Each structure stands twice: as structure tokens, then as C-alpha cells.
mmCIF file of C-alpha atoms in Angstrom:
data_model
loop_
_atom_site.group_PDB
_atom_site.id
_atom_site.type_symbol
_atom_site.label_atom_id
_atom_site.label_comp_id
_atom_site.label_asym_id
_atom_site.label_seq_id
_atom_site.Cartn_x
_atom_site.Cartn_y
_atom_site.Cartn_z
ATOM 1 C CA UNK A 84 -0.240 0.078 0.124
ATOM 2 C CA UNK A 85 1.471 3.200 -0.939
ATOM 3 C CA UNK A 86 1.356 6.003 1.355
ATOM 4 C CA UNK A 87 -0.993 8.064 -0.073
ATOM 5 C CA UNK A 88 -3.150 4.853 0.826
ATOM 6 C CA UNK A 89 -2.658 4.389 3.948
ATOM 7 C CA UNK A 90 -5.305 4.625 6.437
ATOM 8 C CA UNK A 91 -4.849 7.634 8.740
ATOM 9 C CA UNK A 92 -3.748 7.328 12.104
ATOM 10 C CA UNK A 93 -6.673 5.927 14.686
ATOM 11 C CA UNK A 94 -7.659 8.658 17.567
ATOM 12 C CA UNK A 95 -6.154 8.084 20.759
ATOM 13 C CA UNK A 96 -8.830 6.639 22.952
ATOM 14 C CA UNK A 97 -6.902 5.751 26.132
ATOM 15 C CA UNK A 98 -7.528 8.118 29.167
ATOM 16 C CA UNK A 99 -4.347 7.543 30.624
ATOM 17 C CA UNK A 100 -2.271 8.455 27.252
ATOM 18 C CA UNK A 101 -5.042 11.413 26.464
ATOM 19 C CA UNK A 102 -4.264 13.215 29.988
ATOM 20 C CA UNK A 103 -0.663 12.597 28.735
ATOM 21 C CA UNK A 104 -0.706 14.334 25.787
ATOM 22 C CA UNK A 105 -2.647 17.384 27.261
ATOM 23 C CA UNK A 106 -0.003 17.270 29.947
ATOM 24 C CA UNK A 107 2.753 17.700 27.698
ATOM 25 C CA UNK A 108 0.676 20.208 25.647
ATOM 26 C CA UNK A 109 0.733 22.356 28.829
ATOM 27 C CA UNK A 110 4.425 22.127 29.910
ATOM 28 C CA UNK A 111 5.485 22.481 26.301
ATOM 29 C CA UNK A 112 3.113 25.940 26.081
ATOM 30 C CA UNK A 113 4.828 27.111 29.611
ATOM 31 C CA UNK A 114 8.041 26.131 28.256
ATOM 32 C CA UNK A 115 7.716 28.344 25.252
ATOM 33 C CA UNK A 116 7.120 31.278 27.050
ATOM 34 C CA UNK A 117 10.249 30.727 29.403
ATOM 35 C CA UNK A 118 12.144 30.249 26.722
ATOM 36 C CA UNK A 119 11.124 33.026 25.031
ATOM 37 C CA UNK A 120 11.934 35.038 27.837
ATOM 38 C CA UNK A 121 15.049 33.655 29.382
ATOM 39 C CA UNK A 122 16.160 31.522 26.421
ATOM 40 C CA UNK A 123 16.357 27.673 26.251
ATOM 41 C CA UNK A 124 18.988 27.641 28.498
ATOM 42 C CA UNK A 125 16.925 28.542 31.252
ATOM 43 C CA UNK A 126 14.587 25.721 30.995
ATOM 44 C CA UNK A 127 15.096 22.732 33.051
ATOM 45 C CA UNK A 128 13.102 19.992 34.644
ATOM 46 C CA UNK A 129 12.892 20.870 37.551
ATOM 47 C CA UNK A 130 12.022 24.660 37.111
ATOM 48 C CA UNK A 131 8.768 23.650 34.745
ATOM 49 C CA UNK A 132 7.973 21.429 37.537
ATOM 50 C CA UNK A 133 7.695 24.288 39.983
ATOM 51 C CA UNK A 134 6.395 26.483 37.800
ATOM 52 C CA UNK A 135 3.354 24.317 36.548
ATOM 53 C CA UNK A 136 3.162 22.665 40.114
ATOM 54 C CA UNK A 137 3.801 19.339 39.184
ATOM 55 C CA UNK A 138 6.518 16.569 40.082
ATOM 56 C CA UNK A 139 9.865 16.888 38.406
ATOM 57 C CA UNK A 140 9.180 12.840 38.072
ATOM 58 C CA UNK A 141 6.187 13.830 36.120
ATOM 59 C CA UNK A 142 7.974 16.409 33.862
ATOM 60 C CA UNK A 143 10.988 13.684 33.078
ATOM 61 C CA UNK A 144 8.469 11.165 32.315
ATOM 62 C CA UNK A 145 7.032 13.467 29.359
ATOM 63 C CA UNK A 146 10.719 14.256 28.235
ATOM 64 C CA UNK A 147 13.479 12.186 29.542
ATOM 65 C CA UNK A 148 16.596 15.157 29.198
ATOM 66 C CA UNK A 149 16.744 18.833 29.426
ATOM 67 C CA UNK A 150 18.353 18.500 25.416
ATOM 68 C CA UNK A 151 14.805 16.575 24.033
ATOM 69 C CA UNK A 152 12.506 19.187 26.433
ATOM 70 C CA UNK A 153 14.452 21.856 24.645
ATOM 71 C CA UNK A 154 14.022 19.940 21.483
ATOM 72 C CA UNK A 155 10.256 19.725 21.631
ATOM 73 C CA UNK A 156 9.937 23.250 23.018
ATOM 74 C CA UNK A 157 11.404 24.516 19.566
ATOM 75 C CA UNK A 158 9.067 22.253 17.896
ATOM 76 C CA UNK A 159 5.947 23.538 19.996
ATOM 77 C CA UNK A 160 6.972 27.128 18.929
ATOM 78 C CA UNK A 161 7.196 26.208 15.287
ATOM 79 C CA UNK A 162 3.929 24.850 15.538
ATOM 80 C CA UNK A 163 2.158 27.884 17.427
ATOM 81 C CA UNK A 164 4.067 30.635 14.783
ATOM 82 C CA UNK A 165 2.689 28.022 11.970
ATOM 83 C CA UNK A 166 -0.817 28.788 13.118
ATOM 84 C CA UNK A 167 -0.416 32.281 14.099
ATOM 85 C CA UNK A 168 1.247 33.537 11.138
ATOM 86 C CA UNK A 169 1.315 30.934 8.188
ATOM 87 C CA UNK A 170 -1.619 29.285 8.139
ATOM 88 C CA UNK A 171 -3.678 32.470 8.195
ATOM 89 C CA UNK A 172 -1.986 33.899 5.301
ATOM 90 C CA UNK A 173 -2.223 30.581 3.391
ATOM 91 C CA UNK A 174 -5.688 31.391 1.999
ATOM 92 C CA UNK A 175 -4.155 34.694 0.176
ATOM 93 C CA UNK A 176 -3.429 34.217 -3.457
ATOM 94 C CA UNK A 177 0.318 32.961 -3.910
ATOM 95 C CA UNK A 178 3.062 35.697 -4.688
ATOM 96 C CA UNK A 179 3.079 39.236 -3.508
ATOM 97 C CA UNK A 180 -0.035 38.972 -1.753
ATOM 98 C CA UNK A 181 0.675 36.284 0.068
ATOM 99 C CA UNK A 182 4.005 37.862 1.125
ATOM 100 C CA UNK A 183 2.167 41.161 2.336
ATOM 101 C CA UNK A 184 -0.315 38.655 4.205
ATOM 102 C CA UNK A 185 2.386 37.047 5.910
ATOM 103 C CA UNK A 186 4.594 40.332 6.592
ATOM 104 C CA UNK A 187 1.283 41.530 8.419
ATOM 105 C CA UNK A 188 0.827 38.179 10.272
ATOM 106 C CA UNK A 189 3.941 38.637 11.722
ATOM 107 C CA UNK A 190 3.485 42.122 12.452
ATOM 108 C CA UNK A 191 0.810 41.210 14.660
ATOM 109 C CA UNK A 192 2.638 38.202 16.261
ATOM 110 C CA UNK A 193 5.102 40.622 17.098
ATOM 111 C CA UNK A 194 2.835 43.573 18.153
ATOM 112 C CA UNK A 195 0.664 41.555 20.554
ATOM 113 C CA UNK A 196 3.182 38.862 21.602
ATOM 114 C CA UNK A 197 2.202 34.960 20.879
ATOM 115 C CA UNK A 198 5.318 34.151 23.126
ATOM 116 C CA UNK A 199 5.439 36.060 26.455
ATOM 117 C CA UNK A 200 8.750 37.244 25.529
ATOM 118 C CA UNK A 201 8.465 38.555 21.805
ATOM 119 C CA UNK A 202 9.549 37.027 19.480
ATOM 120 C CA UNK A 203 10.992 33.071 20.370
ATOM 121 C CA UNK A 204 13.894 32.985 17.756
ATOM 122 C CA UNK A 205 15.553 35.809 18.404
ATOM 123 C CA UNK A 206 15.575 35.165 21.807
ATOM 124 C CA UNK A 207 17.606 31.829 21.552
ATOM 125 C CA UNK A 208 19.072 32.225 17.905
ATOM 126 C CA UNK A 209 22.464 33.654 19.403
ATOM 127 C CA UNK A 210 22.913 30.872 21.696
ATOM 128 C CA UNK A 211 23.063 27.881 19.800
ATOM 129 C CA UNK A 212 24.591 29.734 16.761
ATOM 130 C CA UNK A 213 27.836 27.870 17.420
ATOM 131 C CA UNK A 214 26.519 25.055 19.599
ATOM 132 C CA UNK A 215 25.508 21.997 17.028
ATOM 133 C CA UNK A 216 23.421 19.248 18.068
ATOM 134 C CA UNK A 217 19.722 18.884 17.816
ATOM 135 C CA UNK A 218 18.683 21.934 19.453
ATOM 136 C CA UNK A 219 20.651 24.140 17.103
ATOM 137 C CA UNK A 220 18.997 21.634 14.037
ATOM 138 C CA UNK A 221 15.855 22.413 15.237
ATOM 139 C CA UNK A 222 16.144 26.114 15.852
ATOM 140 C CA UNK A 223 18.134 27.089 12.777
ATOM 141 C CA UNK A 224 16.218 24.654 10.795
ATOM 142 C CA UNK A 225 12.473 26.360 11.606
ATOM 143 C CA UNK A 226 13.947 29.763 10.747
ATOM 144 C CA UNK A 227 15.230 28.816 7.374
ATOM 145 C CA UNK A 228 12.062 27.125 6.973
ATOM 146 C CA UNK A 229 10.389 30.547 7.366
ATOM 147 C CA UNK A 230 12.938 32.204 5.002
ATOM 148 C CA UNK A 231 12.575 29.514 2.292
ATOM 149 C CA UNK A 232 8.583 30.359 2.659
ATOM 150 C CA UNK A 233 9.399 34.095 2.011
ATOM 151 C CA UNK A 234 11.619 32.815 -0.691
ATOM 152 C CA UNK A 235 9.193 30.851 -2.714
ATOM 153 C CA UNK A 236 6.117 33.698 -2.633
ATOM 154 C CA UNK A 237 9.087 35.998 -3.957
ATOM 155 C CA UNK A 238 9.424 33.715 -6.612
ATOM 156 C CA UNK A 239 6.554 32.669 -7.249
ATOM 157 C CA UNK A 240 5.349 36.767 -7.786
ATOM 158 C CA UNK A 241 8.249 37.532 -9.753
ATOM 159 C CA UNK A 242 7.579 34.347 -12.266
ATOM 160 C CA UNK A 243 4.158 35.545 -12.549
ATOM 161 C CA UNK A 244 5.552 39.165 -13.463
ATOM 162 C CA UNK A 245 4.017 40.700 -10.285
ATOM 163 C CA UNK A 246 7.451 42.042 -9.548
ATOM 164 C CA UNK A 247 10.680 42.584 -11.203
ATOM 165 C CA UNK A 248 13.155 39.832 -10.920
ATOM 166 C CA UNK A 249 15.067 39.288 -7.746
ATOM 167 C CA UNK A 250 17.353 37.072 -5.750
ATOM 168 C CA UNK A 251 14.525 35.623 -3.693
ATOM 169 C CA UNK A 252 16.825 34.117 -1.377
ATOM 170 C CA UNK A 253 18.523 37.000 -0.813
ATOM 171 C CA UNK A 254 15.505 39.230 0.018
ATOM 172 C CA UNK A 255 14.025 36.601 1.926
ATOM 173 C CA UNK A 256 17.160 36.802 4.023
ATOM 174 C CA UNK A 257 16.940 40.890 4.297
ATOM 175 C CA UNK A 258 13.195 40.676 5.275
ATOM 176 C CA UNK A 259 14.020 38.110 7.656
ATOM 177 C CA UNK A 260 16.728 40.168 9.543
ATOM 178 C CA UNK A 261 14.501 43.113 9.187
ATOM 179 C CA UNK A 262 11.999 41.393 11.103
ATOM 180 C CA UNK A 263 14.419 39.918 13.856
ATOM 181 C CA UNK A 264 15.438 44.168 14.090
ATOM 182 C CA UNK A 265 11.772 45.262 14.584
ATOM 183 C CA UNK A 266 11.060 42.548 17.233
ATOM 184 C CA UNK A 267 14.282 43.903 19.233
ATOM 185 C CA UNK A 268 13.208 47.301 18.485
ATOM 186 C CA UNK A 269 9.144 46.493 19.932
ATOM 187 C CA UNK A 270 10.565 44.614 23.095
ATOM 188 C CA UNK A 271 12.942 47.450 24.376
ATOM 189 C CA UNK A 272 10.551 49.974 23.863
ATOM 190 C CA UNK A 273 12.443 52.910 21.943
ATOM 191 C CA UNK A 274 10.395 53.044 18.555
ATOM 192 C CA UNK A 275 6.914 53.713 18.464
ATOM 193 C CA UNK A 276 5.055 49.911 17.767
ATOM 194 C CA UNK A 277 3.162 51.855 14.559
ATOM 195 C CA UNK A 278 6.309 53.162 13.379
ATOM 196 C CA UNK A 279 8.119 50.113 13.423
ATOM 197 C CA UNK A 280 5.311 48.218 11.619
ATOM 198 C CA UNK A 281 5.257 51.236 8.986
ATOM 199 C CA UNK A 282 9.095 50.699 8.637
ATOM 200 C CA UNK A 283 8.751 47.057 7.632
ATOM 201 C CA UNK A 284 5.864 47.654 5.468
ATOM 202 C CA UNK A 285 8.046 50.249 3.561
ATOM 203 C CA UNK A 286 11.046 47.487 4.007
ATOM 204 C CA UNK A 287 8.717 44.716 2.585
ATOM 205 C CA UNK A 288 7.346 46.677 -0.672
ATOM 206 C CA UNK A 289 10.934 47.994 -1.869
ATOM 207 C CA UNK A 290 11.104 44.008 -2.997
ATOM 208 C CA UNK A 291 7.546 43.839 -4.369
ATOM 209 C CA UNK A 292 8.233 46.921 -6.801
ATOM 210 C CA UNK A 293 6.149 46.140 -9.946
ATOM 211 C CA UNK A 294 8.085 45.781 -13.284
ATOM 212 C CA UNK A 295 7.803 48.711 -15.301
ATOM 213 C CA UNK A 296 5.381 48.703 -18.054
ATOM 214 C CA UNK A 297 5.332 49.178 -21.993
#
């Protein structure tokens, strides 16, 4: 049987498994918020247990080790970001319109923070940039996924003749860098949020210039 012909996995019905899944989700949601504030290195099984008023052995049963907890936290952040930013833009036509929609959703994500400490990646990338391993790969893999998405939409816009030809990967890198800088400005409060949002939009529009007609 091919992968496409396989039946979907059966729903979990065992009460203990359901409670375990809910417990894991609750712990990870708190872990993401803590990591956005204090970084992934600030996470520990004991700290999460204390934060959630549960036993350390219970948290250890869910994750096993600090590294596994950190990697699971990155994946949880990735899923939450996808649901808040990427999924809402998926119904917008591909190309320039979707780039704008993704950026608008990102502005919402940063201005009314999805995570307590603001952008999860801004809080953690620097700590793991020279530390190869599972957590490094999860962090930078999810960030590359975001840049690849922006690049794909920019390429689609160029292919459709909506915008001038450009190096889509480089443009996506530049947009992402501006978003990370904008997050810092929003978190430190050194710039008016409306001005930050306007600067983001102006930066993006520079890459979405229409080709000359005639």
C-alpha cells in the first residue's frame, strides 16, 4: 500500500494517553513562554515542575532529558508560529499578496506577542549559533523554513510578473533580518510600534516593486 493509500492514524482513546498528551502540551506551552523570556538554556525539568506545580518526575517522564525538552520546545514554538502566522496567510493568493499577508501576520505576532518574551527565535538563535546538535538543528531548521517560505512566495511573484526579477533567497534573508531587528525595537520600547510596523512594510514593499510597463 502506498503512503497516500494508508488509513489515517486511529484517534487516541486511552484515557491515560490522552491525559499524557494534554499534560505534554500544557508543559510545552509554558516552556515556550519561559524560553522566549530567558532562553532555552534557562529551561530545566525542575523549573517547569515548579512553574506548573507538578512533580519533577512527571516532567521527566514526559521528556526524559533537558535536551529533549529543549528540542520539543522548539518544535512547539514552530507549530504555534505556523498556526498564528503561516496558516492564516495560506488562503491569500500566492505571490506578492501572500508575502504581504505573511508580513502582516508577523507584525501581529510581534506587536501582541504570541510568546511572553516576544519572538522565540530572536531570544534563542544567538545562544545556539555555534553549538551543533539537536537543539541547534531544530532552531535553525525552523528559521530556514520561514525564510524558504518567503523566498518561494517572492519567486512566485517574480515568475508571475508581479514584481521585478530578484534574488529571492537573498531578499528573504534581508526581510527576515529586518523582522528580527523590529522585534528588538518592539521589546525594548525604543521606537513607537506603529513606526516599527511602517518600517517593516516599507522594507517589504521595496522588494515588491512592479516591473516597468510598456
